DNA sequence: GTAGAACTTGACGTAGCGTCAAGGTCAAGC
DNA sequence: GCTTGACCTTGACGCTACGTCAAGTTCTAC
């Protein structure tokens, strides 16, 4: 009393290709192979297949299923392990959803402001809003789980610190100081310390390659006008970049 | 002012292999290629790379990222679409977690009872519990989202119906009736109607291959002693299987 | 005998790189 | 000028669990 490969596939609700695969990986060999090479399956195989499909629907991988069916791993134990992995994935997904949501918000806001700029012209208030947006984007770029966990007052303090740094950079750039001057290097040090406050970035992570990160960030300030604006335009950004590079190469 | 492939990889916090891959798929070609074939990248490329990595961290696929960077898809729109997919995944995961949790519970309970049987012997009360466990397992095998959504009274009603069916099958088998007798066929009809009440199975799904499912289930009853016990042992299970097959082939 | 359905093995494709493998290039030290 | 070691190149397999042709063989029914 046995079935052909298509018959057992229909009985169990799967495909013949899947059965051939299970044969290939040794998970479910046919119970009999005809002289013509055809695969035939009996009731025992059907039940085994049904158990396989059940565990598969729960999300277990084929090797794990093989272990369970071989009795090497208790079913409960295997599922416990799998459950832990599933919860991990849930965490990861939840964080990603939060990140994407906030990014949509930030991007949407940024685009609105840009559109407004083009339609209504330019004034100081809007400029300040835009700068704040950009700082938000910068902070986001650097590491976002952190930003969403902040309280309002913390966020305000951070913004104040950020703006002070931007003002000082702009002033230093306009004073004509050299990127390797003591003044600029002090600012670079402050900048790096500021970055260090952002967990999730190389700067805020023990063992991270801070030097490379700082240099890369400096290049971004120069190349992207959205950030350059925070440092007094492209000339200012170039100054910041050079100062950061000198500092990073000497001290990090 | 450009960097080698390793340099830019470090600056952006990724690997040279990734950069070569992005070159291969056309996502980020090097800004310059030396006479020696070496890839060199400039600031523009660095910024593009940083945007790529940012979007990648949000979970977007490389083709989607390419669309966004090419301006073919608005960033916000792309992220909205991605967000929908993420929520879908969250749903799926949540359902899987619930399924796995309940399976662990069921399996854990079953193993305890088995252990108890071997240690303490066998008595009617325990036998009944075991049967209930098995019915639970059967119901689970057939479709589990449904089972967890039931109220206690619904579950009791279901169990009563299940037990009645099992009793009637056993009685018919012991009466010596033939699988194709009218009596057995009436029971088979009841059995299928009972199965139809379980959403998520072919029997409970419009368009499902009910015949194949019913025949496969019958085979399982015979081959797996855990289920055979519910139909009065292996002889009873064989009777049930044959009756179901006759019914399915004639009516489904 | 022949058409058509079912079966076989073999091999590519999937997402995004990690990881050898084999060989050319470059900078530094002797 | 030669060696060493670091860095670069292309090429190709591996991973998950099969879906999807492709080409050839076998069974079944008329």
mmCIF file of C-alpha atoms in Angstrom, chain B:
data_model
loop_
_atom_site.group_PDB
_atom_site.id
_atom_site.type_symbol
_atom_site.label_atom_id
_atom_site.label_comp_id
_atom_site.label_asym_id
_atom_site.label_seq_id
_atom_site.Cartn_x
_atom_site.Cartn_y
_atom_site.Cartn_z
ATOM 1 C CA UNK B 1 41.024 63.494 -3.619
ATOM 2 C CA UNK B 2 39.956 59.873 -3.661
ATOM 3 C CA UNK B 3 40.276 56.684 -1.686
ATOM 4 C CA UNK B 4 41.034 53.064 -2.374
ATOM 5 C CA UNK B 5 38.335 50.481 -1.883
ATOM 6 C CA UNK B 6 39.499 49.519 1.594
ATOM 7 C CA UNK B 7 39.818 53.092 2.691
ATOM 8 C CA UNK B 8 36.310 54.056 1.706
ATOM 9 C CA UNK B 9 35.017 50.834 3.222
ATOM 10 C CA UNK B 10 36.514 51.758 6.561
ATOM 11 C CA UNK B 11 35.307 55.329 6.290
ATOM 12 C CA UNK B 12 31.755 54.183 5.789
ATOM 13 C CA UNK B 13 31.953 51.202 8.103
ATOM 14 C CA UNK B 14 31.498 48.391 5.619
ATOM 15 C CA UNK B 15 33.678 45.929 3.694
ATOM 16 C CA UNK B 16 35.424 45.972 0.359
ATOM 17 C CA UNK B 17 33.470 42.912 -0.694
ATOM 18 C CA UNK B 18 30.253 44.844 -0.257
ATOM 19 C CA UNK B 19 31.599 47.657 -2.417
ATOM 20 C CA UNK B 20 32.542 45.235 -5.151
ATOM 21 C CA UNK B 21 29.074 43.804 -4.963
ATOM 22 C CA UNK B 22 27.511 47.257 -5.272
ATOM 23 C CA UNK B 23 29.697 47.802 -8.299
ATOM 24 C CA UNK B 24 28.616 44.492 -9.809
ATOM 25 C CA UNK B 25 24.937 45.282 -9.447
ATOM 26 C CA UNK B 26 25.441 48.841 -10.631
ATOM 27 C CA UNK B 27 24.362 50.432 -7.380
ATOM 28 C CA UNK B 28 27.616 52.259 -6.734
ATOM 29 C CA UNK B 29 30.223 52.213 -9.477
ATOM 30 C CA UNK B 30 33.628 53.554 -8.494
ATOM 31 C CA UNK B 31 34.163 57.172 -9.463
ATOM 32 C CA UNK B 32 37.402 56.240 -11.158
ATOM 33 C CA UNK B 33 39.166 53.067 -12.239
ATOM 34 C CA UNK B 34 42.971 53.096 -12.369
ATOM 35 C CA UNK B 35 45.008 51.724 -15.224
ATOM 36 C CA UNK B 36 45.728 48.774 -12.953
ATOM 37 C CA UNK B 37 42.052 48.017 -12.561
ATOM 38 C CA UNK B 38 41.884 49.356 -9.006
ATOM 39 C CA UNK B 39 38.665 51.039 -7.908
ATOM 40 C CA UNK B 40 38.880 54.573 -6.553
ATOM 41 C CA UNK B 41 36.078 56.516 -4.875
ATOM 42 C CA UNK B 42 35.620 60.240 -4.293
ATOM 43 C CA UNK B 43 33.519 62.275 -1.876
ATOM 44 C CA UNK B 44 30.413 62.048 -4.007
ATOM 45 C CA UNK B 45 30.657 58.290 -3.962
ATOM 46 C CA UNK B 46 31.190 58.319 -0.202
ATOM 47 C CA UNK B 47 28.020 60.267 0.386
ATOM 48 C CA UNK B 48 26.077 58.006 -1.927
ATOM 49 C CA UNK B 49 27.467 55.019 -0.087
ATOM 50 C CA UNK B 50 26.429 56.493 3.233
ATOM 51 C CA UNK B 51 22.888 56.949 1.977
ATOM 52 C CA UNK B 52 22.860 53.397 0.659
ATOM 53 C CA UNK B 53 23.952 51.973 3.983
ATOM 54 C CA UNK B 54 21.410 54.050 5.829
ATOM 55 C CA UNK B 55 18.544 52.802 3.699
ATOM 56 C CA UNK B 56 19.896 49.293 3.914
ATOM 57 C CA UNK B 57 19.838 49.454 7.695
ATOM 58 C CA UNK B 58 16.184 50.362 7.450
ATOM 59 C CA UNK B 59 15.688 47.052 5.709
ATOM 60 C CA UNK B 60 15.233 48.147 2.095
ATOM 61 C CA UNK B 61 16.451 45.850 -0.624
ATOM 62 C CA UNK B 62 19.161 46.934 -3.007
ATOM 63 C CA UNK B 63 16.816 47.359 -5.993
ATOM 64 C CA UNK B 64 14.532 49.563 -3.911
ATOM 65 C CA UNK B 65 17.518 51.604 -2.781
ATOM 66 C CA UNK B 66 18.604 51.991 -6.383
ATOM 67 C CA UNK B 67 15.161 53.321 -7.280
ATOM 68 C CA UNK B 68 15.246 55.854 -4.506
ATOM 69 C CA UNK B 69 18.721 57.072 -5.377
ATOM 70 C CA UNK B 70 17.799 57.311 -9.036
ATOM 71 C CA UNK B 71 14.917 59.546 -8.047
ATOM 72 C CA UNK B 72 12.440 57.134 -9.573
ATOM 73 C CA UNK B 73 10.734 56.566 -6.261
ATOM 74 C CA UNK B 74 10.209 59.190 -3.626
ATOM 75 C CA UNK B 75 12.069 58.255 -0.472
ATOM 76 C CA UNK B 76 8.953 58.699 1.629
ATOM 77 C CA UNK B 77 6.892 56.588 -0.731
ATOM 78 C CA UNK B 78 9.469 53.802 -0.784
ATOM 79 C CA UNK B 79 9.604 53.789 2.996
ATOM 80 C CA UNK B 80 5.828 53.728 3.296
ATOM 81 C CA UNK B 81 5.718 50.655 1.128
ATOM 82 C CA UNK B 82 8.476 49.076 3.117
ATOM 83 C CA UNK B 83 6.686 49.881 6.333
ATOM 84 C CA UNK B 84 3.600 48.038 5.168
ATOM 85 C CA UNK B 85 5.719 44.990 4.463
ATOM 86 C CA UNK B 86 7.362 45.248 7.867
ATOM 87 C CA UNK B 87 3.997 45.303 9.610
ATOM 88 C CA UNK B 88 2.984 42.272 7.647
ATOM 89 C CA UNK B 89 6.066 40.481 8.863
ATOM 90 C CA UNK B 90 5.316 41.524 12.425
ATOM 91 C CA UNK B 91 1.891 39.950 12.127
ATOM 92 C CA UNK B 92 3.276 36.765 10.745
ATOM 93 C CA UNK B 93 5.875 36.538 13.472
ATOM 94 C CA UNK B 94 3.341 37.200 16.190
ATOM 95 C CA UNK B 95 1.165 34.373 14.913
ATOM 96 C CA UNK B 96 4.115 32.050 14.718
ATOM 97 C CA UNK B 97 5.171 32.883 18.242
ATOM 98 C CA UNK B 98 1.682 32.109 19.490
ATOM 99 C CA UNK B 99 1.615 28.819 17.615
ATOM 100 C CA UNK B 100 4.974 27.745 18.919
ATOM 101 C CA UNK B 101 4.029 28.674 22.466
ATOM 102 C CA UNK B 102 0.902 26.593 22.380
ATOM 103 C CA UNK B 103 2.704 23.707 20.781
ATOM 104 C CA UNK B 104 5.293 23.721 23.501
ATOM 105 C CA UNK B 105 2.516 23.657 26.056
ATOM 106 C CA UNK B 106 0.766 20.760 24.332
ATOM 107 C CA UNK B 107 3.929 18.778 23.777
ATOM 108 C CA UNK B 108 5.156 19.417 27.287
ATOM 109 C CA UNK B 109 1.803 18.234 28.704
ATOM 110 C CA UNK B 110 1.820 15.169 26.496
ATOM 111 C CA UNK B 111 5.275 14.163 27.567
ATOM 112 C CA UNK B 112 4.417 14.536 31.212
ATOM 113 C CA UNK B 113 1.424 12.297 30.792
ATOM 114 C CA UNK B 114 3.440 9.707 28.948
ATOM 115 C CA UNK B 115 6.035 9.693 31.670
ATOM 116 C CA UNK B 116 3.281 9.315 34.240
ATOM 117 C CA UNK B 117 1.844 6.352 32.362
ATOM 118 C CA UNK B 118 5.115 4.564 32.450
ATOM 119 C CA UNK B 119 5.722 5.264 36.108
ATOM 120 C CA UNK B 120 2.329 4.971 37.679
ATOM 121 C CA UNK B 121 0.575 2.488 35.490
ATOM 122 C CA UNK B 122 -2.744 3.018 33.900
ATOM 123 C CA UNK B 123 -6.195 3.870 35.073
ATOM 124 C CA UNK B 124 -9.408 5.098 33.596
ATOM 125 C CA UNK B 125 -9.121 8.676 34.682
ATOM 126 C CA UNK B 126 -5.679 9.022 33.257
ATOM 127 C CA UNK B 127 -6.782 7.338 30.131
ATOM 128 C CA UNK B 128 -9.494 9.905 29.678
ATOM 129 C CA UNK B 129 -7.073 12.730 30.195
ATOM 130 C CA UNK B 130 -4.836 11.203 27.634
ATOM 131 C CA UNK B 131 -7.641 10.947 25.151
ATOM 132 C CA UNK B 132 -8.454 14.582 25.710
ATOM 133 C CA UNK B 133 -4.868 15.451 25.212
ATOM 134 C CA UNK B 134 -4.919 13.556 21.997
ATOM 135 C CA UNK B 135 -8.012 15.260 20.782
ATOM 136 C CA UNK B 136 -6.333 18.504 21.584
ATOM 137 C CA UNK B 137 -3.339 17.407 19.614
ATOM 138 C CA UNK B 138 -5.511 16.319 16.725
ATOM 139 C CA UNK B 139 -7.306 19.628 16.684
ATOM 140 C CA UNK B 140 -3.954 21.322 16.832
ATOM 141 C CA UNK B 141 -2.558 19.343 13.970
ATOM 142 C CA UNK B 142 -5.502 20.330 11.870
ATOM 143 C CA UNK B 143 -5.364 24.049 12.460
ATOM 144 C CA UNK B 144 -4.230 25.971 15.442
ATOM 145 C CA UNK B 145 -5.023 29.625 15.073
ATOM 146 C CA UNK B 146 -8.576 28.613 15.364
ATOM 147 C CA UNK B 147 -8.153 26.616 18.570
ATOM 148 C CA UNK B 148 -6.524 29.421 20.516
ATOM 149 C CA UNK B 149 -9.360 31.799 19.678
ATOM 150 C CA UNK B 150 -11.991 29.625 21.293
ATOM 151 C CA UNK B 151 -13.785 30.342 24.529
ATOM 152 C CA UNK B 152 -13.819 27.685 27.221
ATOM 153 C CA UNK B 153 -17.425 26.711 26.593
ATOM 154 C CA UNK B 154 -16.794 26.446 22.880
ATOM 155 C CA UNK B 155 -13.859 24.251 23.555
ATOM 156 C CA UNK B 156 -15.970 22.039 25.814
ATOM 157 C CA UNK B 157 -18.647 21.741 23.143
ATOM 158 C CA UNK B 158 -16.061 20.827 20.576
ATOM 159 C CA UNK B 159 -14.561 18.215 22.820
ATOM 160 C CA UNK B 160 -17.976 16.715 23.465
ATOM 161 C CA UNK B 161 -18.661 16.505 19.753
ATOM 162 C CA UNK B 162 -15.252 14.958 19.184
ATOM 163 C CA UNK B 163 -15.738 12.367 21.855
ATOM 164 C CA UNK B 164 -19.167 11.451 20.567
ATOM 165 C CA UNK B 165 -17.713 10.928 17.123
ATOM 166 C CA UNK B 166 -14.947 8.756 18.541
ATOM 167 C CA UNK B 167 -17.429 6.662 20.538
ATOM 168 C CA UNK B 168 -19.681 6.136 17.547
ATOM 169 C CA UNK B 169 -16.760 5.127 15.344
ATOM 170 C CA UNK B 170 -15.600 2.626 17.915
ATOM 171 C CA UNK B 171 -19.071 1.177 18.291
ATOM 172 C CA UNK B 172 -19.519 0.828 14.544
ATOM 173 C CA UNK B 173 -16.170 -0.844 14.174
ATOM 174 C CA UNK B 174 -16.966 -3.306 16.916
ATOM 175 C CA UNK B 175 -20.372 -4.084 15.439
ATOM 176 C CA UNK B 176 -18.554 -5.603 12.490
ATOM 177 C CA UNK B 177 -20.019 -3.216 9.952
ATOM 178 C CA UNK B 178 -18.276 -2.826 6.577
ATOM 179 C CA UNK B 179 -16.454 0.419 5.745
ATOM 180 C CA UNK B 180 -18.790 0.975 2.820
ATOM 181 C CA UNK B 181 -21.931 0.222 4.808
ATOM 182 C CA UNK B 182 -24.521 2.948 5.149
ATOM 183 C CA UNK B 183 -23.782 3.202 8.865
ATOM 184 C CA UNK B 184 -20.085 3.808 8.299
ATOM 185 C CA UNK B 185 -20.719 6.260 5.500
ATOM 186 C CA UNK B 186 -23.006 8.324 7.708
ATOM 187 C CA UNK B 187 -20.213 8.473 10.259
ATOM 188 C CA UNK B 188 -17.740 9.455 7.569
ATOM 189 C CA UNK B 189 -20.018 12.277 6.518
ATOM 190 C CA UNK B 190 -20.195 13.467 10.131
ATOM 191 C CA UNK B 191 -16.446 13.223 10.374
ATOM 192 C CA UNK B 192 -15.913 15.369 7.320
ATOM 193 C CA UNK B 193 -18.448 17.913 8.517
ATOM 194 C CA UNK B 194 -16.646 17.995 11.795
ATOM 195 C CA UNK B 195 -13.340 18.612 10.004
ATOM 196 C CA UNK B 196 -14.955 21.348 7.948
ATOM 197 C CA UNK B 197 -15.411 23.300 11.145
ATOM 198 C CA UNK B 198 -11.663 23.773 11.439
ATOM 199 C CA UNK B 199 -10.488 26.821 9.523
ATOM 200 C CA UNK B 200 -6.988 26.692 8.129
ATOM 201 C CA UNK B 201 -7.225 23.112 6.933
ATOM 202 C CA UNK B 202 -8.089 22.122 3.386
ATOM 203 C CA UNK B 203 -11.388 20.895 4.750
ATOM 204 C CA UNK B 204 -12.165 24.251 6.300
ATOM 205 C CA UNK B 205 -10.837 26.287 3.393
ATOM 206 C CA UNK B 206 -12.894 27.039 0.278
ATOM 207 C CA UNK B 207 -11.190 25.424 -2.680
ATOM 208 C CA UNK B 208 -9.120 23.114 -0.501
ATOM 209 C CA UNK B 209 -8.585 19.575 -1.696
ATOM 210 C CA UNK B 210 -10.821 17.999 0.889
ATOM 211 C CA UNK B 211 -10.698 14.498 -0.555
ATOM 212 C CA UNK B 212 -6.913 14.272 -0.444
ATOM 213 C CA UNK B 213 -6.850 15.765 3.023
ATOM 214 C CA UNK B 214 -9.408 13.362 4.409
ATOM 215 C CA UNK B 215 -7.683 10.333 2.918
ATOM 216 C CA UNK B 216 -4.315 11.496 4.237
ATOM 217 C CA UNK B 217 -5.775 12.038 7.683
ATOM 218 C CA UNK B 218 -7.230 8.558 7.670
ATOM 219 C CA UNK B 219 -3.849 7.080 6.891
ATOM 220 C CA UNK B 220 -2.376 9.003 9.755
ATOM 221 C CA UNK B 221 -4.977 7.602 12.142
ATOM 222 C CA UNK B 222 -3.838 4.124 11.220
ATOM 223 C CA UNK B 223 -0.120 4.676 11.222
ATOM 224 C CA UNK B 224 0.176 6.729 14.393
ATOM 225 C CA UNK B 225 -0.864 4.898 17.555
ATOM 226 C CA UNK B 226 -1.486 8.219 19.276
ATOM 227 C CA UNK B 227 -4.474 8.713 17.036
ATOM 228 C CA UNK B 228 -5.413 5.072 16.572
ATOM 229 C CA UNK B 229 -6.254 4.946 20.269
ATOM 230 C CA UNK B 230 -9.104 7.377 19.701
ATOM 231 C CA UNK B 231 -10.847 5.041 17.312
ATOM 232 C CA UNK B 232 -10.668 1.861 19.298
ATOM 233 C CA UNK B 233 -7.159 0.733 18.466
ATOM 234 C CA UNK B 234 -5.578 -0.147 15.199
ATOM 235 C CA UNK B 235 -8.475 -2.231 13.953
ATOM 236 C CA UNK B 236 -10.860 0.614 14.596
ATOM 237 C CA UNK B 237 -8.548 3.096 12.941
ATOM 238 C CA UNK B 238 -8.280 0.923 9.865
ATOM 239 C CA UNK B 239 -12.053 0.847 9.720
ATOM 240 C CA UNK B 240 -12.218 4.618 9.996
ATOM 241 C CA UNK B 241 -9.586 5.055 7.331
ATOM 242 C CA UNK B 242 -11.347 2.767 4.872
ATOM 243 C CA UNK B 243 -14.712 4.347 5.514
ATOM 244 C CA UNK B 244 -13.280 7.793 4.998
ATOM 245 C CA UNK B 245 -11.579 6.754 1.802
ATOM 246 C CA UNK B 246 -14.752 5.272 0.384
ATOM 247 C CA UNK B 247 -16.674 8.366 1.344
ATOM 248 C CA UNK B 248 -14.088 10.762 -0.026
ATOM 249 C CA UNK B 249 -13.757 8.977 -3.316
ATOM 250 C CA UNK B 250 -17.498 8.781 -3.775
ATOM 251 C CA UNK B 251 -18.555 12.191 -2.541
ATOM 252 C CA UNK B 252 -15.707 14.703 -2.525
#
